[in-house]
Coordinates of C-alpha atoms in Angstrom, one line a residue:
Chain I
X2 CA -83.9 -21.7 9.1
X3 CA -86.3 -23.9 11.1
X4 CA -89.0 -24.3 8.9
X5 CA -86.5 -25.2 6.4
X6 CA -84.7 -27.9 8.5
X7 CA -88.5 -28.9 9.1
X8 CA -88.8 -29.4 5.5
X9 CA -85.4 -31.4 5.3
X10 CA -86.2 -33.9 8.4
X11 CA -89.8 -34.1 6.6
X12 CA -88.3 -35.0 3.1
X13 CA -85.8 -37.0 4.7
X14 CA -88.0 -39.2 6.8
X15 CA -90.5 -39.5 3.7
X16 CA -88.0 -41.5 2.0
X17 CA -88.8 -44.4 3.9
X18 CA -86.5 -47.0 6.0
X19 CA -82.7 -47.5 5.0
X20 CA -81.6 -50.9 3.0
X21 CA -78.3 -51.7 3.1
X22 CA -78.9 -55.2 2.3
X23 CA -81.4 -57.3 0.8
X24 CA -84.8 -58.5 2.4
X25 CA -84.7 -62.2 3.8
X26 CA -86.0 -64.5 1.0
X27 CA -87.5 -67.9 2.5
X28 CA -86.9 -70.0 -1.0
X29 CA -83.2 -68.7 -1.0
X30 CA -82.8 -69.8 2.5
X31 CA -84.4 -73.5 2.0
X32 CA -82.4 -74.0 -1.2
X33 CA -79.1 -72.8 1.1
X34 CA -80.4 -76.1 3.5
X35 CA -81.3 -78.3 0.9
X36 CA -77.5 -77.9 -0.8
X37 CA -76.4 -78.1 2.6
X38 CA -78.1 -81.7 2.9
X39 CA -77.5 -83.0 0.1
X40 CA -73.4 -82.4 0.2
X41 CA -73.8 -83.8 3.6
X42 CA -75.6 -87.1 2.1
X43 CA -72.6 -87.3 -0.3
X44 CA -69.7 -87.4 2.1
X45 CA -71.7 -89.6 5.1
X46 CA -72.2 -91.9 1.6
X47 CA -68.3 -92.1 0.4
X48 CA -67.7 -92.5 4.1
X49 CA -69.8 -95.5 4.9
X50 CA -68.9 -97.0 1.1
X51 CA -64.8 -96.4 2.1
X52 CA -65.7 -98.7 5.6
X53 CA -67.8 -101.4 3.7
X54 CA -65.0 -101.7 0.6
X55 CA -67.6 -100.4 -1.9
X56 CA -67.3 -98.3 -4.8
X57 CA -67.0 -94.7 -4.1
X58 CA -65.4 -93.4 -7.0
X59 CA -66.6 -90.2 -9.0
X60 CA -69.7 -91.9 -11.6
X61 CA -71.4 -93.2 -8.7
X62 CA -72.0 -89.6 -7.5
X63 CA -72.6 -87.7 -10.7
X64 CA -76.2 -87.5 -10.6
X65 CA -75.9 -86.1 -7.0
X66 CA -73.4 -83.8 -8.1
X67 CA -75.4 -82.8 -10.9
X68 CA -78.6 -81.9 -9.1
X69 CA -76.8 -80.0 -6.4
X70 CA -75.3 -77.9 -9.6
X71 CA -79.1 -77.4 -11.0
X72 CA -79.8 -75.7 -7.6
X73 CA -76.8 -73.6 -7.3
X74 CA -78.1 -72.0 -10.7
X75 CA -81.6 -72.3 -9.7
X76 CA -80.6 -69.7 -7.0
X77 CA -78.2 -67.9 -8.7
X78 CA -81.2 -66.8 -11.1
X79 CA -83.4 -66.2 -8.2
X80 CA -81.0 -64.1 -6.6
X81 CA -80.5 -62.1 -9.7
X82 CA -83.9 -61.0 -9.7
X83 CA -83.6 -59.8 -5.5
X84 CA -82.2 -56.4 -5.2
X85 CA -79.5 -55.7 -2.6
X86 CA -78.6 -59.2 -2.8
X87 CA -74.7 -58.9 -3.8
X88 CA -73.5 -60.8 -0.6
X89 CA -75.6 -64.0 -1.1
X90 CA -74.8 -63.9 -4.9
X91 CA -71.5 -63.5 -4.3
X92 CA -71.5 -66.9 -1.6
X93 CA -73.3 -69.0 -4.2
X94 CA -70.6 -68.3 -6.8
X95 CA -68.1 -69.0 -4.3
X96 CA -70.5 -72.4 -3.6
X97 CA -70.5 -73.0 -7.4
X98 CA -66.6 -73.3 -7.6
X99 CA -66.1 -74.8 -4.4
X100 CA -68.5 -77.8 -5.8
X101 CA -66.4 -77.9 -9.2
X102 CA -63.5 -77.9 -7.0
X103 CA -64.7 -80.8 -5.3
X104 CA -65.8 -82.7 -8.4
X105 CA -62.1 -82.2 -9.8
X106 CA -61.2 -83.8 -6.1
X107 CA -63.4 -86.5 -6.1
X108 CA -62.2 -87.6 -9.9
X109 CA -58.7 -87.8 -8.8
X110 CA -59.6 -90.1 -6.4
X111 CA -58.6 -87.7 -3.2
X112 CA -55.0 -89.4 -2.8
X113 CA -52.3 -89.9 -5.1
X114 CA -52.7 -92.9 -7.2
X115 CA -51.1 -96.2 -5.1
X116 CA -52.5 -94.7 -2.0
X117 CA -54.6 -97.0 -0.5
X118 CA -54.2 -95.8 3.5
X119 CA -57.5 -95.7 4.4
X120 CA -56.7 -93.3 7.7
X121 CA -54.8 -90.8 4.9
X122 CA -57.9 -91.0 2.4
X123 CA -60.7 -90.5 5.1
X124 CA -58.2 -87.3 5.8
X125 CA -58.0 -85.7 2.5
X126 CA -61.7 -86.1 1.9
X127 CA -62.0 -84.4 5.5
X128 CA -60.6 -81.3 5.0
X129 CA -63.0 -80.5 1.8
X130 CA -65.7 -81.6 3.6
X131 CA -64.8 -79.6 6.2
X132 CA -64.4 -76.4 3.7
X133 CA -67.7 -76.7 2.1
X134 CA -69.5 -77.4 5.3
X135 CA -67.9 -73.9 6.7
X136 CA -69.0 -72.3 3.3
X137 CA -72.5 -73.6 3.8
X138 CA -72.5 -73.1 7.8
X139 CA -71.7 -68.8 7.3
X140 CA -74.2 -69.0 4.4
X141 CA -77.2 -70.0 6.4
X142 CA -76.0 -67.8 9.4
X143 CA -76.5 -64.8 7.0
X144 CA -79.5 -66.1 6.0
X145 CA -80.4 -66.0 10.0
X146 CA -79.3 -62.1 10.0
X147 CA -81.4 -61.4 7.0
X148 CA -84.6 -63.0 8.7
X149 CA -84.9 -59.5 10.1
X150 CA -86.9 -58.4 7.4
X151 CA -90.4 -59.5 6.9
X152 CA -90.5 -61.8 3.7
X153 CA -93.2 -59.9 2.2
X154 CA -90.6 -57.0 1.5
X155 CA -88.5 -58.9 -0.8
X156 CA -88.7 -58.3 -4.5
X157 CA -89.9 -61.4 -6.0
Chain G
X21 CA -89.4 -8.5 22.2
X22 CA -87.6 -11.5 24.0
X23 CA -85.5 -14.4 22.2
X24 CA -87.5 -17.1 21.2
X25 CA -86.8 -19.6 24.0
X26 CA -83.7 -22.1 23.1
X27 CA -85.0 -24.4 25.6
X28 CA -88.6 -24.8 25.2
X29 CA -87.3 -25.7 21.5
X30 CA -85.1 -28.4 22.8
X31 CA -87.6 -29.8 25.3
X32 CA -89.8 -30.5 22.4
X33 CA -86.8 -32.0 20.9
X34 CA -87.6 -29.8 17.9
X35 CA -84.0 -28.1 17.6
X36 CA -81.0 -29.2 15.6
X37 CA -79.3 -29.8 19.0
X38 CA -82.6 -32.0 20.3
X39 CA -82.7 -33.6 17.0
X40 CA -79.4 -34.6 16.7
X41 CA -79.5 -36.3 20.3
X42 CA -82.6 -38.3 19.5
X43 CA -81.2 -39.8 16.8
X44 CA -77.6 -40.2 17.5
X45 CA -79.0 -42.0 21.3
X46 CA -81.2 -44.1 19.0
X47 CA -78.5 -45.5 16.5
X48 CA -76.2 -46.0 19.7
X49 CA -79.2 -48.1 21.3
X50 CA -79.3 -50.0 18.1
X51 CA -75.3 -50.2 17.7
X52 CA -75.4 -51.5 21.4
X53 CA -77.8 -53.9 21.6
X54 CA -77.3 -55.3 18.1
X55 CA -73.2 -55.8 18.9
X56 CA -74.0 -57.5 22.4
X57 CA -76.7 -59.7 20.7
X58 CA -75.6 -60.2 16.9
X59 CA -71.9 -60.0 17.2
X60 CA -70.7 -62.6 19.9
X61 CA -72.3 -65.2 17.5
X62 CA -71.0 -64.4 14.5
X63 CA -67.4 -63.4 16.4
X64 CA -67.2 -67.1 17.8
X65 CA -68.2 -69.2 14.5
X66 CA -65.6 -66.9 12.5
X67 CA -63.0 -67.8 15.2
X68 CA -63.8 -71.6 15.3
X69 CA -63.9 -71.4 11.2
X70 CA -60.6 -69.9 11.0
X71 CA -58.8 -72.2 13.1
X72 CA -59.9 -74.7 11.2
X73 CA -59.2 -73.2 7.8
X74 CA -55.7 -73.0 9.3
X75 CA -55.8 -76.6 10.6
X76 CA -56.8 -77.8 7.3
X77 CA -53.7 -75.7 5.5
X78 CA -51.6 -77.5 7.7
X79 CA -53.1 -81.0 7.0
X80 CA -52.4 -79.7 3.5
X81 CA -49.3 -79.7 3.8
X82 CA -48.2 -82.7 5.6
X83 CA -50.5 -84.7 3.0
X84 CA -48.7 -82.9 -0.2
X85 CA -44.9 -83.2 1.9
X86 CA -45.7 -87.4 2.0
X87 CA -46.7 -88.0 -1.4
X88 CA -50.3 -89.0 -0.2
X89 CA -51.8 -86.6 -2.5
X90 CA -50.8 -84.8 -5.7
X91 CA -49.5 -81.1 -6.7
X92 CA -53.0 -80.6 -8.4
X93 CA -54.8 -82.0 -5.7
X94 CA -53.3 -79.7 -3.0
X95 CA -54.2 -77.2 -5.1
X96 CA -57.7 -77.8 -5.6
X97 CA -57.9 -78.1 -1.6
X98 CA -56.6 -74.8 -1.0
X99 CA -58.7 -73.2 -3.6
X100 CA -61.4 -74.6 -1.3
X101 CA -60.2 -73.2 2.0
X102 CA -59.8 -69.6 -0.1
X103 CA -63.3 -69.8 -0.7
X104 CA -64.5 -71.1 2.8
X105 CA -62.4 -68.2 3.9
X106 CA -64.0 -65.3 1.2
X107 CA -67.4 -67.0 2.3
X108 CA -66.8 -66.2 5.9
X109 CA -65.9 -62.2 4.9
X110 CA -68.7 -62.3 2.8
X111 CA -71.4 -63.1 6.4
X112 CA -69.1 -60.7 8.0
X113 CA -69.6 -58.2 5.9
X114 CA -73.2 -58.7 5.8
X115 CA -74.4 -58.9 9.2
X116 CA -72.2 -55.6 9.8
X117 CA -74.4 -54.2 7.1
X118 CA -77.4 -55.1 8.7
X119 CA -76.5 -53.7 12.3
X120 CA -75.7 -50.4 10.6
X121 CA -78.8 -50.7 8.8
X122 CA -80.8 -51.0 12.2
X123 CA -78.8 -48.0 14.2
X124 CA -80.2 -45.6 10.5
X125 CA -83.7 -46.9 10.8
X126 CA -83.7 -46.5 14.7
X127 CA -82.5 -43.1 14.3
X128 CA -84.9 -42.2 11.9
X129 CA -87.7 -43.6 13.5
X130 CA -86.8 -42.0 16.7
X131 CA -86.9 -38.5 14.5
X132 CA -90.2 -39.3 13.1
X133 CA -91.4 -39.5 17.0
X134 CA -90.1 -36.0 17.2
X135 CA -91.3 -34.1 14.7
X136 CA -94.8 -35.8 14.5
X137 CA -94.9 -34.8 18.7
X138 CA -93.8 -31.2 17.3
X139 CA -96.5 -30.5 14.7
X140 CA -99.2 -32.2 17.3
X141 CA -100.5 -34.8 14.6
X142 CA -98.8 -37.7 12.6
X143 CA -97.1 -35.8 9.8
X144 CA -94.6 -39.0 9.2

């Protein structure tokens, strides 16, 4: 019975260390930040063009827009290829809709048409900024949990 | 001829009994430390983030309820909350992951101690 729970504990142990989730991946994490800036850049822009009476509207963004959609994918490939990494794909499809669902926003204009309260349009454009910058915040605070992994260990 | 002594068994830790303490002490170690270190962070943000979430459904609301923005345009705002929200679930879920993950390997490290002291060299 002993040498047999020996053998068990033995085969057990073999099997190396536990993963629940994936290993921390340093090119996931800085393409997390670089979205992050980048959505950041856009709304401190719209903000500052809404004060100085400039043009803020939608085509004046779409190459922004456009290049923080190229990276989304970019990581969404990445992250295909990382094993255990169901979570973080999971956030950046959530990421990918929420930045369509801003688009859409920002092509409306924010406000109903005949708004033109400045006070009720830096509001609206508040609370999405304030949705994707909570999306992007508990992104990068996994990423932080992750780092407990040395980055060698993850599947590239 | 005597019993084979019990204790001498569990003062090498070599028993089920000894076994299952050294590992169950470890993964509570790990559970400990990780929810007095880990969890406080990741407990305030998600309470800041839902109060917010629940700020912005409000500001919603009053926005949609004056006419200063549109049907469509509420909606597309509280699609984006929904996903700030599934986002937040999502770290949740992880990091709770990951401090179960370290009580398993503790545990089984903390076994691998045992039984490599048992057989006298490193087995594992």
């Amino acid at each position: 019975m002993k040498k047999l729970l020996f053998f068990f504990i033995v085969g057990v142990i073999s099997c190396s260390e536990v993963r629940l989730v994936g290993a921390y991946d340093e090119k996931v994490d800085d393409g997390i930040q670089s979205i992050a800036k980048q959505v950041s850049a856009i709304f401190v822009d719209i903000d500052k063009k809404i004060d100085q009476q400039k043009d803020w509207s939608y085509p004046n963004y779409v190459e922004q827009y456009s290049k923080i959609e190229t990276e989304i994918k970019t990581l969404r490939i990445r992250t295909n290829g990382l094993s255990k990494y169901e979570i973080v794909k999971g956030q950046l499809t959530l990421l990918d809709s929420s930045m369509h669902l801003l688009q859409r926003d920002h092509q409306s204009g924010f406000v109903a048409p005949g708004v033109t309260d400045v006070a009720v349009l830096k509001k609206s454009i508040a609370i999405d900024e304030s949705a994707i910058a909570k999306s992007l915040t508990m992104m990068l605070e996994l990423q932080e949990g992750l780092k407990r992994k040395p980055v060698s260990s993850a599947k590239k | 001829m005597p019993p084979r002594s019990r204790t001498r068994s569990v003062a090498t830790g070599f028993s089920l009994e000894g076994i299952f303490q050294v590992m169950f002490d470890a993964a509570k170690n790990s559970l400990q430390q990780n929810v007095r270190s880990k969890w406080p962070k990741i407990r305030d943000l998600t309470t800041a983030s839902i109060k917010d979430i629940a700020q912005n459904f409000i500001d919603i609301k009053e926005l949609s309820d004056s006419g200063a923005i549109t049907q469509e345009q509420a909606k597309l705002k509280i699609s984006l909350q929904k996903n700030a929200f599934q986002t937040m679930l999502l770290t949740e879920k992880g990091i709770g992951l990951i401090i179960v993950e370290d009580a398993l390997n503790s545990a089984l490290n903390a076994v691998k101690k045992v039984v490599n002291t048992a057989v006298g060299f490193v087995l594992i």
